[in-house]
Short mmCIF file of N, CA and C in Angstrom, two decimals:
data_model
loop_
_atom_site.label_atom_id
_atom_site.label_comp_id
_atom_site.label_asym_id
_atom_site.label_seq_id
_atom_site.Cartn_x
_atom_site.Cartn_y
_atom_site.Cartn_z
N MET Q 1 226.11 124.80 -51.22
CA MET Q 1 227.23 124.92 -52.13
C MET Q 1 228.49 125.15 -51.31
N LYS Q 2 229.47 124.32 -51.59
CA LYS Q 2 230.72 124.41 -50.85
C LYS Q 2 231.71 125.23 -51.68
N LEU Q 3 232.32 126.21 -51.08
CA LEU Q 3 233.30 127.04 -51.76
C LEU Q 3 234.67 126.40 -51.64
N THR Q 4 235.40 126.45 -52.71
CA THR Q 4 236.75 125.93 -52.73
C THR Q 4 237.71 127.09 -52.91
N ARG Q 5 238.68 127.14 -52.09
CA ARG Q 5 239.66 128.22 -52.15
C ARG Q 5 240.63 127.96 -53.31
N ILE Q 6 240.83 128.97 -54.12
CA ILE Q 6 241.78 128.88 -55.23
C ILE Q 6 243.06 129.57 -54.79
N GLU Q 7 244.13 128.84 -54.82
CA GLU Q 7 245.41 129.42 -54.41
C GLU Q 7 246.32 129.53 -55.62
N ALA Q 8 246.91 130.68 -55.74
CA ALA Q 8 247.88 130.88 -56.82
C ALA Q 8 249.18 130.19 -56.42
N PRO Q 9 249.85 129.58 -57.40
CA PRO Q 9 251.12 128.95 -57.06
C PRO Q 9 252.15 130.00 -56.67
N LYS Q 10 253.09 129.59 -55.87
CA LYS Q 10 254.17 130.50 -55.49
C LYS Q 10 255.02 130.77 -56.73
N PHE Q 11 255.54 131.97 -56.78
CA PHE Q 11 256.32 132.37 -57.96
C PHE Q 11 257.45 131.39 -58.25
N GLU Q 12 258.15 130.96 -57.20
CA GLU Q 12 259.30 130.07 -57.43
C GLU Q 12 258.87 128.68 -57.90
N ASP Q 13 257.59 128.34 -57.75
CA ASP Q 13 257.10 127.04 -58.19
C ASP Q 13 256.49 127.07 -59.60
N MET Q 14 256.40 128.25 -60.18
CA MET Q 14 255.74 128.37 -61.48
C MET Q 14 256.68 127.97 -62.61
N ASP Q 15 256.12 127.30 -63.61
CA ASP Q 15 256.85 127.00 -64.83
C ASP Q 15 256.64 128.15 -65.80
N LEU Q 16 257.69 128.83 -66.13
CA LEU Q 16 257.60 129.96 -67.05
C LEU Q 16 258.03 129.52 -68.44
N PRO Q 17 257.45 130.12 -69.48
CA PRO Q 17 257.86 129.75 -70.83
C PRO Q 17 259.30 130.15 -71.09
N ASN Q 18 259.91 129.46 -72.01
CA ASN Q 18 261.28 129.76 -72.38
C ASN Q 18 261.28 130.94 -73.34
N TYR Q 19 261.53 132.13 -72.82
CA TYR Q 19 261.45 133.33 -73.63
C TYR Q 19 262.57 133.41 -74.67
N ASP Q 20 263.67 132.70 -74.45
CA ASP Q 20 264.72 132.69 -75.46
C ASP Q 20 264.19 132.09 -76.76
N ILE Q 21 263.42 131.03 -76.66
CA ILE Q 21 262.84 130.40 -77.84
C ILE Q 21 261.82 131.32 -78.48
N ILE Q 22 260.96 131.93 -77.66
CA ILE Q 22 259.94 132.83 -78.19
C ILE Q 22 260.59 134.00 -78.92
N HIS Q 23 261.60 134.62 -78.30
CA HIS Q 23 262.28 135.75 -78.94
C HIS Q 23 262.99 135.32 -80.22
N ASP Q 24 263.54 134.12 -80.22
CA ASP Q 24 264.20 133.60 -81.41
C ASP Q 24 263.21 133.45 -82.56
N VAL Q 25 262.05 132.88 -82.28
CA VAL Q 25 261.03 132.68 -83.31
C VAL Q 25 260.53 134.03 -83.82
N ILE Q 26 260.23 134.95 -82.91
CA ILE Q 26 259.76 136.27 -83.32
C ILE Q 26 260.83 136.98 -84.14
N GLY Q 27 262.08 136.88 -83.73
CA GLY Q 27 263.18 137.50 -84.48
C GLY Q 27 263.30 136.94 -85.89
N ARG Q 28 263.19 135.62 -86.02
CA ARG Q 28 263.28 135.01 -87.35
C ARG Q 28 262.11 135.41 -88.22
N LEU Q 29 260.91 135.45 -87.66
CA LEU Q 29 259.74 135.89 -88.44
C LEU Q 29 259.91 137.33 -88.90
N SER Q 30 260.38 138.18 -88.00
CA SER Q 30 260.59 139.59 -88.34
C SER Q 30 261.63 139.73 -89.44
N ASN Q 31 262.73 138.99 -89.34
CA ASN Q 31 263.77 139.04 -90.37
C ASN Q 31 263.25 138.56 -91.71
N ASP Q 32 262.47 137.48 -91.70
CA ASP Q 32 261.90 136.96 -92.95
C ASP Q 32 260.96 137.97 -93.60
N LEU Q 33 260.11 138.61 -92.79
CA LEU Q 33 259.19 139.61 -93.33
C LEU Q 33 259.93 140.82 -93.88
N ASN Q 34 260.97 141.26 -93.17
CA ASN Q 34 261.75 142.40 -93.66
C ASN Q 34 262.45 142.07 -94.97
N LYS Q 35 262.98 140.85 -95.08
CA LYS Q 35 263.64 140.45 -96.33
C LYS Q 35 262.64 140.40 -97.48
N GLN Q 36 261.44 139.89 -97.22
CA GLN Q 36 260.41 139.85 -98.26
C GLN Q 36 260.07 141.26 -98.72
N LEU Q 37 259.90 142.18 -97.78
CA LEU Q 37 259.60 143.57 -98.15
C LEU Q 37 260.74 144.16 -98.97
N GLU Q 38 261.98 143.92 -98.55
CA GLU Q 38 263.13 144.41 -99.32
C GLU Q 38 263.11 143.86 -100.73
N ASP Q 39 262.81 142.57 -100.88
CA ASP Q 39 262.75 141.96 -102.21
C ASP Q 39 261.67 142.61 -103.07
N TYR Q 40 260.51 142.91 -102.48
CA TYR Q 40 259.45 143.59 -103.23
C TYR Q 40 259.89 145.00 -103.64
N VAL Q 41 260.55 145.70 -102.73
CA VAL Q 41 261.03 147.06 -103.04
C VAL Q 41 262.06 147.00 -104.16
N ILE Q 42 263.00 146.07 -104.08
CA ILE Q 42 264.03 145.94 -105.12
C ILE Q 42 263.38 145.65 -106.47
N GLU Q 43 262.42 144.73 -106.50
CA GLU Q 43 261.74 144.40 -107.77
C GLU Q 43 260.95 145.60 -108.28
N GLY Q 44 260.27 146.31 -107.39
CA GLY Q 44 259.53 147.50 -107.80
C GLY Q 44 260.44 148.57 -108.38
N LEU Q 45 261.60 148.76 -107.77
CA LEU Q 45 262.56 149.74 -108.28
C LEU Q 45 263.14 149.29 -109.62
N LYS Q 46 263.38 147.99 -109.78
CA LYS Q 46 263.87 147.46 -111.07
C LYS Q 46 262.87 147.77 -112.18
N ARG Q 47 261.59 147.59 -111.87
CA ARG Q 47 260.55 147.84 -112.87
C ARG Q 47 260.48 149.31 -113.26
N LYS Q 48 261.00 150.19 -112.41
CA LYS Q 48 261.06 151.62 -112.72
C LYS Q 48 262.42 152.01 -113.30
N GLY Q 49 263.30 151.02 -113.50
CA GLY Q 49 264.59 151.28 -114.15
C GLY Q 49 265.76 151.49 -113.21
N PHE Q 50 265.62 151.19 -111.94
CA PHE Q 50 266.71 151.38 -110.98
C PHE Q 50 267.30 150.02 -110.61
N GLU Q 51 268.56 149.81 -110.94
CA GLU Q 51 269.26 148.58 -110.59
C GLU Q 51 270.22 148.87 -109.45
N LEU Q 52 270.07 148.18 -108.34
CA LEU Q 52 270.93 148.39 -107.18
C LEU Q 52 271.80 147.16 -106.98
N LYS Q 53 273.07 147.39 -106.63
CA LYS Q 53 274.03 146.30 -106.57
C LYS Q 53 273.92 145.46 -105.30
N ASN Q 54 273.61 146.09 -104.18
CA ASN Q 54 273.57 145.36 -102.91
C ASN Q 54 272.64 146.05 -101.92
N ARG Q 55 272.48 145.45 -100.77
CA ARG Q 55 271.54 145.97 -99.76
C ARG Q 55 272.02 147.29 -99.16
N VAL Q 56 273.33 147.49 -99.07
CA VAL Q 56 273.86 148.76 -98.56
C VAL Q 56 273.51 149.89 -99.52
N GLU Q 57 273.68 149.64 -100.81
CA GLU Q 57 273.31 150.64 -101.82
C GLU Q 57 271.80 150.89 -101.78
N LEU Q 58 271.02 149.84 -101.57
CA LEU Q 58 269.57 149.97 -101.46
C LEU Q 58 269.20 150.89 -100.30
N GLU Q 59 269.83 150.70 -99.16
CA GLU Q 59 269.52 151.52 -97.98
C GLU Q 59 269.81 152.99 -98.25
N ALA Q 60 270.97 153.29 -98.83
CA ALA Q 60 271.32 154.68 -99.13
C ALA Q 60 270.35 155.28 -100.15
N PHE Q 61 270.00 154.50 -101.17
CA PHE Q 61 269.08 154.96 -102.21
C PHE Q 61 267.72 155.30 -101.61
N ILE Q 62 267.22 154.42 -100.75
CA ILE Q 62 265.91 154.64 -100.14
C ILE Q 62 265.92 155.88 -99.26
N LYS Q 63 266.97 156.07 -98.48
CA LYS Q 63 267.05 157.24 -97.60
C LYS Q 63 267.04 158.54 -98.39
N GLU Q 64 267.69 158.53 -99.56
CA GLU Q 64 267.82 159.75 -100.35
C GLU Q 64 266.63 160.01 -101.27
N ARG Q 65 266.04 158.95 -101.84
CA ARG Q 65 265.10 159.18 -102.94
C ARG Q 65 263.71 158.58 -102.77
N CYS Q 66 263.49 157.84 -101.70
CA CYS Q 66 262.20 157.16 -101.54
C CYS Q 66 261.44 157.67 -100.32
N ARG Q 67 260.14 157.48 -100.38
CA ARG Q 67 259.28 157.79 -99.24
C ARG Q 67 258.09 156.85 -99.28
N CYS Q 68 257.36 156.83 -98.17
CA CYS Q 68 256.18 155.97 -98.04
C CYS Q 68 255.04 156.78 -97.44
N GLU Q 69 253.87 156.65 -98.04
CA GLU Q 69 252.66 157.26 -97.49
C GLU Q 69 251.79 156.14 -96.94
N ASP Q 70 251.41 156.27 -95.68
CA ASP Q 70 250.65 155.24 -94.99
C ASP Q 70 249.25 155.76 -94.69
N ASN Q 71 248.24 155.14 -95.30
CA ASN Q 71 246.84 155.47 -95.01
C ASN Q 71 246.37 154.47 -93.96
N ILE Q 72 246.49 154.85 -92.71
CA ILE Q 72 246.22 153.94 -91.61
C ILE Q 72 244.77 153.47 -91.59
N SER Q 73 243.83 154.35 -91.89
CA SER Q 73 242.42 153.96 -91.83
C SER Q 73 242.08 152.88 -92.86
N LEU Q 74 242.72 152.93 -94.04
CA LEU Q 74 242.49 151.90 -95.06
C LEU Q 74 243.50 150.76 -94.98
N LYS Q 75 244.51 150.93 -94.14
CA LYS Q 75 245.61 149.96 -94.01
C LYS Q 75 246.28 149.74 -95.37
N GLU Q 76 246.68 150.85 -95.97
CA GLU Q 76 247.36 150.82 -97.27
C GLU Q 76 248.58 151.72 -97.24
N LYS Q 77 249.65 151.24 -97.85
CA LYS Q 77 250.87 152.04 -98.00
C LYS Q 77 251.20 152.14 -99.48
N VAL Q 78 251.69 153.30 -99.88
CA VAL Q 78 252.19 153.49 -101.24
C VAL Q 78 253.63 153.97 -101.10
N TYR Q 79 254.54 153.27 -101.80
CA TYR Q 79 255.96 153.62 -101.77
C TYR Q 79 256.28 154.40 -103.04
N TYR Q 80 257.08 155.46 -102.87
CA TYR Q 80 257.42 156.36 -103.97
C TYR Q 80 258.93 156.44 -104.14
N VAL Q 81 259.36 156.58 -105.40
CA VAL Q 81 260.74 156.93 -105.72
C VAL Q 81 260.67 158.20 -106.56
N ASP Q 82 261.36 159.23 -106.13
CA ASP Q 82 261.32 160.54 -106.81
C ASP Q 82 259.88 160.97 -107.08
N ASN Q 83 259.01 160.81 -106.09
CA ASN Q 83 257.58 161.18 -106.15
C ASN Q 83 256.76 160.39 -107.16
N THR Q 84 257.30 159.27 -107.64
CA THR Q 84 256.57 158.38 -108.55
C THR Q 84 256.24 157.10 -107.79
N PRO Q 85 254.96 156.73 -107.71
CA PRO Q 85 254.62 155.50 -106.98
C PRO Q 85 255.17 154.27 -107.70
N PHE Q 86 255.71 153.33 -106.90
CA PHE Q 86 256.23 152.11 -107.52
C PHE Q 86 255.77 150.83 -106.82
N LEU Q 87 255.21 150.95 -105.61
CA LEU Q 87 254.78 149.76 -104.89
C LEU Q 87 253.59 150.10 -103.99
N PHE Q 88 252.58 149.24 -104.05
CA PHE Q 88 251.38 149.40 -103.22
C PHE Q 88 251.31 148.22 -102.26
N HIS Q 89 251.05 148.49 -100.99
CA HIS Q 89 250.93 147.43 -99.99
C HIS Q 89 249.62 147.62 -99.23
N ASN Q 90 248.73 146.65 -99.37
CA ASN Q 90 247.51 146.62 -98.58
C ASN Q 90 247.81 145.67 -97.43
N TYR Q 91 247.91 146.21 -96.22
CA TYR Q 91 248.34 145.38 -95.10
C TYR Q 91 247.21 144.96 -94.17
N LYS Q 92 246.01 144.84 -94.73
CA LYS Q 92 244.92 144.23 -93.96
C LYS Q 92 245.30 142.77 -93.76
N SER Q 93 245.34 142.35 -92.54
CA SER Q 93 245.79 140.99 -92.29
C SER Q 93 244.68 140.15 -91.68
N GLU Q 94 244.85 138.87 -91.80
CA GLU Q 94 243.94 137.91 -91.19
C GLU Q 94 244.63 137.33 -89.97
N PRO Q 95 243.86 136.88 -89.01
CA PRO Q 95 244.49 136.30 -87.82
C PRO Q 95 245.35 135.09 -88.18
N LEU Q 96 246.33 134.84 -87.35
CA LEU Q 96 247.18 133.67 -87.54
C LEU Q 96 246.33 132.41 -87.47
N GLN Q 97 246.66 131.46 -88.34
CA GLN Q 97 245.98 130.17 -88.31
C GLN Q 97 246.54 129.37 -87.14
N MET Q 98 245.79 128.42 -86.68
CA MET Q 98 246.29 127.55 -85.62
C MET Q 98 247.53 126.82 -86.13
N PRO Q 99 248.57 126.73 -85.32
CA PRO Q 99 249.77 126.03 -85.78
C PRO Q 99 249.48 124.56 -86.06
N SER Q 100 250.14 124.05 -87.08
CA SER Q 100 250.01 122.63 -87.37
C SER Q 100 251.37 121.98 -87.14
N ILE Q 101 251.35 120.76 -86.72
CA ILE Q 101 252.59 120.04 -86.44
C ILE Q 101 252.74 118.93 -87.46
N THR Q 102 253.83 118.99 -88.22
CA THR Q 102 254.13 117.93 -89.17
C THR Q 102 255.61 117.60 -89.04
N ASP Q 103 255.92 116.36 -88.97
CA ASP Q 103 257.31 115.91 -88.86
C ASP Q 103 258.05 116.65 -87.74
N SER Q 104 257.42 116.78 -86.61
CA SER Q 104 257.97 117.44 -85.42
C SER Q 104 258.35 118.91 -85.65
N GLU Q 105 257.71 119.55 -86.62
CA GLU Q 105 257.92 120.98 -86.86
C GLU Q 105 256.59 121.70 -86.70
N TYR Q 106 256.66 122.91 -86.16
CA TYR Q 106 255.47 123.75 -86.07
C TYR Q 106 255.39 124.60 -87.32
N LYS Q 107 254.21 124.68 -87.91
CA LYS Q 107 254.00 125.52 -89.08
C LYS Q 107 252.88 126.50 -88.76
N ILE Q 108 253.16 127.78 -88.96
CA ILE Q 108 252.18 128.82 -88.72
C ILE Q 108 252.00 129.58 -90.02
N SER Q 109 250.75 129.85 -90.39
CA SER Q 109 250.53 130.63 -91.60
C SER Q 109 249.62 131.80 -91.29
N ALA Q 110 249.83 132.88 -92.05
CA ALA Q 110 249.01 134.07 -91.87
C ALA Q 110 249.01 134.85 -93.17
N ASN Q 111 247.95 135.59 -93.40
CA ASN Q 111 247.88 136.48 -94.55
C ASN Q 111 248.21 137.87 -94.04
N LEU Q 112 249.34 138.41 -94.46
CA LEU Q 112 249.78 139.72 -93.97
C LEU Q 112 249.55 140.81 -94.99
N GLY Q 113 248.65 140.58 -95.94
CA GLY Q 113 248.32 141.60 -96.92
C GLY Q 113 248.79 141.25 -98.31
N THR Q 114 248.63 142.22 -99.21
CA THR Q 114 249.01 142.01 -100.61
C THR Q 114 249.87 143.17 -101.09
N TYR Q 115 250.67 142.89 -102.12
CA TYR Q 115 251.52 143.89 -102.76
C TYR Q 115 251.17 143.97 -104.23
N ALA Q 116 251.36 145.15 -104.81
CA ALA Q 116 251.19 145.32 -106.25
C ALA Q 116 252.23 146.32 -106.73
N TYR Q 117 252.84 146.01 -107.87
CA TYR Q 117 253.80 146.94 -108.48
C TYR Q 117 253.03 147.97 -109.29
N LEU Q 118 253.41 149.23 -109.16
CA LEU Q 118 252.72 150.31 -109.85
C LEU Q 118 253.54 150.84 -111.01
#
């Protein structure tokens, strides 16, 4: 058996991924998920009789009157307003699906849990 020496490429010769693109994609995904959560919170608060005019008012309202209990072992969160539950989030997630390419676009899908209004 003949051994073949494996040589690592020199650092200056390596092709590195474009982290600007990666950070951009991660940032957009994070922003989209945060907006979805905000929309669920707003709808849950509406169902409890709280109408908020804008996102700034929402932020102040949440800081003053809302809290979240996170049961890490069950991967469940319950959101409260004035100690009354208004939103349930089961954040058991499934692994990301393999990306699909259609019309020169990458599409990634994942199940990030479920929400229920209380």
